[in-house]
Coordinates of C-alpha atoms in Angstrom, one line a residue:
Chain A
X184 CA -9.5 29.1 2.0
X185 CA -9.0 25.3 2.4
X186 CA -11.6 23.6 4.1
X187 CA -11.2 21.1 6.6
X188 CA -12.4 18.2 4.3
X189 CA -9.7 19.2 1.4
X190 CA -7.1 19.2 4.7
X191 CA -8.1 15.6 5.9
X192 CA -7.5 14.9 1.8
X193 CA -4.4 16.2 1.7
X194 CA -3.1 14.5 5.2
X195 CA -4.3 11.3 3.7
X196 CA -2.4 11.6 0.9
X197 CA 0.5 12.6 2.2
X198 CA 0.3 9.3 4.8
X199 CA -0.6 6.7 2.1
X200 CA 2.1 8.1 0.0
X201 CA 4.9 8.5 2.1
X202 CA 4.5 5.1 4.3
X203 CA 6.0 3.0 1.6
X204 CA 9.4 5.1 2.7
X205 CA 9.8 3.1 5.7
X206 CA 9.4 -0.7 4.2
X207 CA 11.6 0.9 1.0
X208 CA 14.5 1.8 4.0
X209 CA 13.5 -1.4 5.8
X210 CA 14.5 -3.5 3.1
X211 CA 17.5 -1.4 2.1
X212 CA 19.0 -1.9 5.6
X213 CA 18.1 -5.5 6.1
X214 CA 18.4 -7.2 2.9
X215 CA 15.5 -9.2 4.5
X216 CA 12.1 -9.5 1.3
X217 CA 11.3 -13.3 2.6
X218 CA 7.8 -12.2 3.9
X219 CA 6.9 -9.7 1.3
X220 CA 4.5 -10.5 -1.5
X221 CA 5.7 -10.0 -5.1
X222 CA 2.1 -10.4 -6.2
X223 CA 1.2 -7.3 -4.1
X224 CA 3.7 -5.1 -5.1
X225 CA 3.3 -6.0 -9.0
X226 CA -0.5 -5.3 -8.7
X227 CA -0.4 -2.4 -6.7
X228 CA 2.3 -0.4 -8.7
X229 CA 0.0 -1.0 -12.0
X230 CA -2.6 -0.2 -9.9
X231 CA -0.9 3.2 -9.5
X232 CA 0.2 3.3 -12.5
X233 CA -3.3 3.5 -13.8
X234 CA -4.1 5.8 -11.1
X235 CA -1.5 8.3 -12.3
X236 CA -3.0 7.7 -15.8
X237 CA -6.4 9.0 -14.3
X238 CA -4.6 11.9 -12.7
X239 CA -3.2 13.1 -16.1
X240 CA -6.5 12.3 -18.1
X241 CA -8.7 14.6 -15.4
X242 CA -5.5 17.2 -15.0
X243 CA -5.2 16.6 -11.5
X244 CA -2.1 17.8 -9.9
X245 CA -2.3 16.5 -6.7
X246 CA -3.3 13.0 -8.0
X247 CA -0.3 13.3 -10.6
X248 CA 2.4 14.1 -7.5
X249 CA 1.0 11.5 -4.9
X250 CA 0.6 8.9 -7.6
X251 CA 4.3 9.7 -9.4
X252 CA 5.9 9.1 -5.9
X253 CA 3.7 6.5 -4.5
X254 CA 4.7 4.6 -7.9
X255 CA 8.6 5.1 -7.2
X256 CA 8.5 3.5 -3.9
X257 CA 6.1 0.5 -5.0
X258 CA 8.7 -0.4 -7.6
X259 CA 11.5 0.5 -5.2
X260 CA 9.7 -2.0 -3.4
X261 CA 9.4 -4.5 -6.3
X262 CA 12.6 -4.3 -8.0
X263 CA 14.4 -4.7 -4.0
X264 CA 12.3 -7.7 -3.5
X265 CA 13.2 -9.5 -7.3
X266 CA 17.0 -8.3 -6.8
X267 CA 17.8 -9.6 -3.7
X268 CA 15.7 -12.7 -4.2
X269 CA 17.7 -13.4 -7.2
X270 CA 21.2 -12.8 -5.9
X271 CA 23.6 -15.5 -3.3
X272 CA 22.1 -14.6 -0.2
X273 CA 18.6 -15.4 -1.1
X274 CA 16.7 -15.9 2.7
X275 CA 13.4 -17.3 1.3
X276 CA 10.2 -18.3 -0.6
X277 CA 8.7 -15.3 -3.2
Chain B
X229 CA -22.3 5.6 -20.4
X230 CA -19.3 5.5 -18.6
X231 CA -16.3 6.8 -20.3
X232 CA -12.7 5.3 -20.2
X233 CA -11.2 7.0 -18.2
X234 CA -13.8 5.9 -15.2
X235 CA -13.3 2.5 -16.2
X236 CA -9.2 3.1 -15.6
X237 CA -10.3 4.8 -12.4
X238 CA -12.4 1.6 -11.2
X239 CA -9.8 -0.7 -12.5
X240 CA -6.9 1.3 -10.3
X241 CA -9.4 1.4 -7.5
X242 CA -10.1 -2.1 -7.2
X243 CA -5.8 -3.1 -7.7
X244 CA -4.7 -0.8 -5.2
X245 CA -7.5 -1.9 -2.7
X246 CA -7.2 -5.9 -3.2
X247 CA -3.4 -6.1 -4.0
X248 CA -3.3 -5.9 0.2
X249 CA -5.0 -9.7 0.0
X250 CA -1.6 -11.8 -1.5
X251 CA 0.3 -10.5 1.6
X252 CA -2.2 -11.4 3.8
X253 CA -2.3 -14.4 2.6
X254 CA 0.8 -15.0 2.4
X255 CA 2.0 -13.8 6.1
X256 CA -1.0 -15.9 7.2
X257 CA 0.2 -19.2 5.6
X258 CA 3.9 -18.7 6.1
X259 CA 4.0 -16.6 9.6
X260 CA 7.0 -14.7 8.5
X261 CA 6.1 -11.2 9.2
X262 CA 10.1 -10.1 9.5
X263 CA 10.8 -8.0 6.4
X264 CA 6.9 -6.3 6.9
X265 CA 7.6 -2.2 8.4
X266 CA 5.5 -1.6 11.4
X267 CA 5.7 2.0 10.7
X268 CA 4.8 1.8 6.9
X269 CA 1.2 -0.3 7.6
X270 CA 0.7 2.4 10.9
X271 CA 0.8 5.5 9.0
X272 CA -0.9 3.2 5.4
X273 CA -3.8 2.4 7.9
X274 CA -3.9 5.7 9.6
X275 CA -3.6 7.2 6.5
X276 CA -6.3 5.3 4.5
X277 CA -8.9 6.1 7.7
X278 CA -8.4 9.8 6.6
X279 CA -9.3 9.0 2.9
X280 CA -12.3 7.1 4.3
X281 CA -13.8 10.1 6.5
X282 CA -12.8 12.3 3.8
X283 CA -14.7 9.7 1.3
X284 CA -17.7 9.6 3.8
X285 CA -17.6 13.7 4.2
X286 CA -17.6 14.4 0.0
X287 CA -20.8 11.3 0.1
X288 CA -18.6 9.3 -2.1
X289 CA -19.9 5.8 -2.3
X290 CA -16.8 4.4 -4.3
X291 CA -14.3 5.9 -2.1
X292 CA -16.1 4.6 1.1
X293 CA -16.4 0.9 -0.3
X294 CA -12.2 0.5 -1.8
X295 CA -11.0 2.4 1.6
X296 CA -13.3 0.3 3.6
X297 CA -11.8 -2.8 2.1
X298 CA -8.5 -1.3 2.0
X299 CA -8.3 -0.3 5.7
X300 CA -9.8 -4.0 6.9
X301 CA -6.5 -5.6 5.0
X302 CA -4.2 -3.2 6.1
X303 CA -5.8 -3.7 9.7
X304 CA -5.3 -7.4 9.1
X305 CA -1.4 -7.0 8.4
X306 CA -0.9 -4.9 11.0
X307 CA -2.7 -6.9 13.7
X308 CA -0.5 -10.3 12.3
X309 CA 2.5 -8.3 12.4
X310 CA 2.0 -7.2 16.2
X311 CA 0.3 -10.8 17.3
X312 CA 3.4 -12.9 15.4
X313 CA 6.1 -10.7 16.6
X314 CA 4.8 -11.1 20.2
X315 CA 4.2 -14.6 19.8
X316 CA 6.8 -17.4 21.1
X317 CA 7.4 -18.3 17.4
X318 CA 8.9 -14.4 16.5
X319 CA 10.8 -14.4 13.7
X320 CA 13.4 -11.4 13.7
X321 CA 13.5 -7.7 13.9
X322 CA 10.5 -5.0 14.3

């Protein structure tokens, strides 16, 4: 049986993974990247990145899943911010 | 000794944790909070209070300190994203 602890885990997994989905359709609607960092998202998806490396060295599933899609909506994320930044209808600083 | 694979743990730990600083920064210099999700850094921040009970409830020092840190920056976005948006000087959607 799951304990209680392992269900307060798995909530907060799920939460920390899943809330980049709203900025990710934010952005996607909106065009709009002016007031998010580039220098958060680049160190946060390696910070993942290397996360998800610690999830396969240590065989942990969960840790492997939450990282994999955490990592594909941080560079969702990224690659919105440097694309629209870079194309005519550029609204701001990086 | 500790092995490589806890110094890539340590390493992700501390990027994940202070790649939240740049943005504050960043909102706090420019104002602009307009492109920020409301929803994303309220489920992040409810979501990284789970991890910190759950951190606190396994006795693990290393997860209370980087979800400790991590939950006072995403706090801090949060909080500038409310007090801007309300402010006279609000810059665009929520």
């Amino acid at each position: 049986m799951i304990s209680i602890i392992e269900c307060i885990g798995m909530l907060a997994g799920m939460l920390t993974t899943f809330s980049f989905l709203p900025q990710v359709i934010k952005i996607w609607h909106t065009r709009n990247v002016s007031s998010i960092s580039l220098l958060m998202y680049s160190l946060f998806s390696f910070g993942v990145f290397l996360w998800l490396l610690y999830g396969i060295s240590i065989s942990s599933l969960s840790m492997i899943i939450f990282n994999g899609i955490t990592l594909c909506l941080s560079l969702s994320i990224l690659y919105l911010k440097i694309v629209i930044e870079a194309g005519p209808k550029a609204q701001g600083n990086s």
